[in-house]
Amino acid sequence: MRTFARFMRKGKLILSMILLFCLMPALAQEADSLSVAGPETASVAAKPQRTFWQKVGDWGIVHFFSDYDSTYFDFPAKKWSLKLTTNLAGAAISIKGKGDDEGKVFRSWLSSDSKITHTLTLGYKSYAISYTFFPYTTKSHDSRFSFTMYGNPICFDIAYNKIHSFAGYSTDSAGERFDIPYEWASMNILNINAFYVFNHKHYSFPSSVDQTYIQKKNSGSAIAGITYTRNQTDVPYLGVGDASLSVNAKLIALGGGYGYTYVPGENWQMMLMLMPKLVFYDSSSLTHGHYNISHTFTKPQFMFTGHFAVVHWFSGSFVALTASADGYRVGNISGLRLFQYQWQARLHFGVQF
């Protein structure tokens, strides 16, 4: 908990910057929608004016800045929902470098246990309260925390993963394999993502991800995002000579991508969103073997975020399959390259009333 508290204290300034980044374009977009009412936005302009507190009560704060075209997406007919989500999550680390043993090139691959959790969510429009429980006991000491707030046009999520259940192997240039024992490596990583959906009048990102809306027509949007990552990874033995790796990284990245929802038929929707990002702030240090290496990454460094979803709506219920991944690649440090990512797959079943 002390580690998490330290992460959160150091991330306060970053979080403030992220929220300011999100709110500025949202306020500008709201001003545009009130002053311009052309043919394309006639249905939006025709809506009756509502007070601040009426909007907050109906939408939730992350939805307050967004008017939308209800012919493209809208709330479900029922205001309340009860949803059970089964979540499967994991992480992986890929390393390429040189060992101290005559400079042999090695490749390492480590993956964590795939942990299953269940979440029960009671929702009212865009508000929700959830309870997560662990159906199976495992021998790992992993812990995961996540928080999401997806709206139109602002989306925000935070995840903190403390993972010890890594195991894997290394191979050298001669093809010899070396096993890396279970729980020998560890990773503490904090990810904060915020992004802004430009075409939020026609395209709803949360309609597929958390099923708070129904997308009725095909639509897509350019998306801008910012990410803060705080990463501590320790691999004391890589299987080749005395090779080891210790990472202490703080990175901020900006990027842009595109999201698209395809509606193949009534009550169906499929969504794909990809967003690559370039790192523009790097405060990282690495120890590889017996050498301390700082600020020697070859540019560019990049991160990525991706989401995928398939949703089918029934009369009074729905089922959805969603997946997401976050990761980054750094290198080349004296021949060392590092790639890390975390992934999640979720199966949702909900009823509305």
PDB file of N, CA, C and O in Angstrom, residues 30 48-59 64 67:
ATOM      1  N   GLU A  30     -18.488  22.519 -26.368  1.00  0.00           N
ATOM      2  CA  GLU A  30     -19.797  22.940 -25.873  1.00  0.00           C
ATOM      3  C   GLU A  30     -20.126  24.335 -26.370  1.00  0.00           C
ATOM      4  O   GLU A  30     -21.239  24.636 -26.764  1.00  0.00           O
ATOM      5  N   PRO A  48     -34.686  20.930 -26.030  1.00  0.00           N
ATOM      6  CA  PRO A  48     -34.976  21.989 -25.063  1.00  0.00           C
ATOM      7  C   PRO A  48     -33.772  22.239 -24.173  1.00  0.00           C
ATOM      8  O   PRO A  48     -33.025  21.325 -23.843  1.00  0.00           O
ATOM      9  N   GLN A  49     -33.580  23.520 -23.797  1.00  0.00           N
ATOM     10  CA  GLN A  49     -32.467  23.881 -22.931  1.00  0.00           C
ATOM     11  C   GLN A  49     -32.710  23.312 -21.533  1.00  0.00           C
ATOM     12  O   GLN A  49     -33.821  23.346 -21.006  1.00  0.00           O
ATOM     13  N   ARG A  50     -31.604  22.818 -20.927  1.00  0.00           N
ATOM     14  CA  ARG A  50     -31.719  22.246 -19.594  1.00  0.00           C
ATOM     15  C   ARG A  50     -30.736  22.962 -18.674  1.00  0.00           C
ATOM     16  O   ARG A  50     -29.703  23.465 -19.108  1.00  0.00           O
ATOM     17  N   THR A  51     -31.065  23.004 -17.399  1.00  0.00           N
ATOM     18  CA  THR A  51     -30.181  23.642 -16.435  1.00  0.00           C
ATOM     19  C   THR A  51     -28.962  22.763 -16.186  1.00  0.00           C
ATOM     20  O   THR A  51     -28.932  21.583 -16.545  1.00  0.00           O
ATOM     21  N   PHE A  52     -27.972  23.360 -15.548  1.00  0.00           N
ATOM     22  CA  PHE A  52     -26.750  22.629 -15.204  1.00  0.00           C
ATOM     23  C   PHE A  52     -27.072  21.370 -14.407  1.00  0.00           C
ATOM     24  O   PHE A  52     -26.628  20.270 -14.726  1.00  0.00           O
ATOM     25  N   TRP A  53     -27.865  21.503 -13.342  1.00  0.00           N
ATOM     26  CA  TRP A  53     -28.106  20.364 -12.459  1.00  0.00           C
ATOM     27  C   TRP A  53     -28.998  19.316 -13.118  1.00  0.00           C
ATOM     28  O   TRP A  53     -28.902  18.125 -12.808  1.00  0.00           O
ATOM     29  N   GLN A  54     -29.874  19.736 -14.025  1.00  0.00           N
ATOM     30  CA  GLN A  54     -30.660  18.748 -14.765  1.00  0.00           C
ATOM     31  C   GLN A  54     -29.753  17.899 -15.645  1.00  0.00           C
ATOM     32  O   GLN A  54     -29.926  16.689 -15.750  1.00  0.00           O
ATOM     33  N   LYS A  55     -28.781  18.539 -16.294  1.00  0.00           N
ATOM     34  CA  LYS A  55     -27.852  17.778 -17.137  1.00  0.00           C
ATOM     35  C   LYS A  55     -27.010  16.822 -16.304  1.00  0.00           C
ATOM     36  O   LYS A  55     -26.822  15.663 -16.661  1.00  0.00           O
ATOM     37  N   VAL A  56     -26.498  17.320 -15.183  1.00  0.00           N
ATOM     38  CA  VAL A  56     -25.689  16.464 -14.319  1.00  0.00           C
ATOM     39  C   VAL A  56     -26.510  15.283 -13.822  1.00  0.00           C
ATOM     40  O   VAL A  56     -26.060  14.137 -13.797  1.00  0.00           O
ATOM     41  N   GLY A  57     -27.751  15.527 -13.432  1.00  0.00           N
ATOM     42  CA  GLY A  57     -28.608  14.454 -12.929  1.00  0.00           C
ATOM     43  C   GLY A  57     -28.926  13.416 -13.977  1.00  0.00           C
ATOM     44  O   GLY A  57     -28.996  12.228 -13.687  1.00  0.00           O
ATOM     45  N   ASP A  58     -29.118  13.842 -15.224  1.00  0.00           N
ATOM     46  CA  ASP A  58     -29.483  12.906 -16.281  1.00  0.00           C
ATOM     47  C   ASP A  58     -28.290  12.163 -16.844  1.00  0.00           C
ATOM     48  O   ASP A  58     -28.398  11.008 -17.249  1.00  0.00           O
ATOM     49  N   TRP A  59     -27.141  12.805 -16.891  1.00  0.00           N
ATOM     50  CA  TRP A  59     -26.022  12.265 -17.651  1.00  0.00           C
ATOM     51  C   TRP A  59     -24.868  11.759 -16.808  1.00  0.00           C
ATOM     52  O   TRP A  59     -24.151  10.851 -17.207  1.00  0.00           O
ATOM     53  N   PHE A  64     -21.727  15.582 -19.171  1.00  0.00           N
ATOM     54  CA  PHE A  64     -22.366  16.895 -19.114  1.00  0.00           C
ATOM     55  C   PHE A  64     -22.077  17.738 -20.351  1.00  0.00           C
ATOM     56  O   PHE A  64     -22.919  18.488 -20.811  1.00  0.00           O
ATOM     57  N   ASP A  67     -23.846  17.069 -26.105  1.00  0.00           N
ATOM     58  CA  ASP A  67     -25.113  16.838 -26.773  1.00  0.00           C
ATOM     59  C   ASP A  67     -24.851  15.808 -27.861  1.00  0.00           C
ATOM     60  O   ASP A  67     -23.727  15.672 -28.339  1.00  0.00           O
TER      61      ASP A  67
END
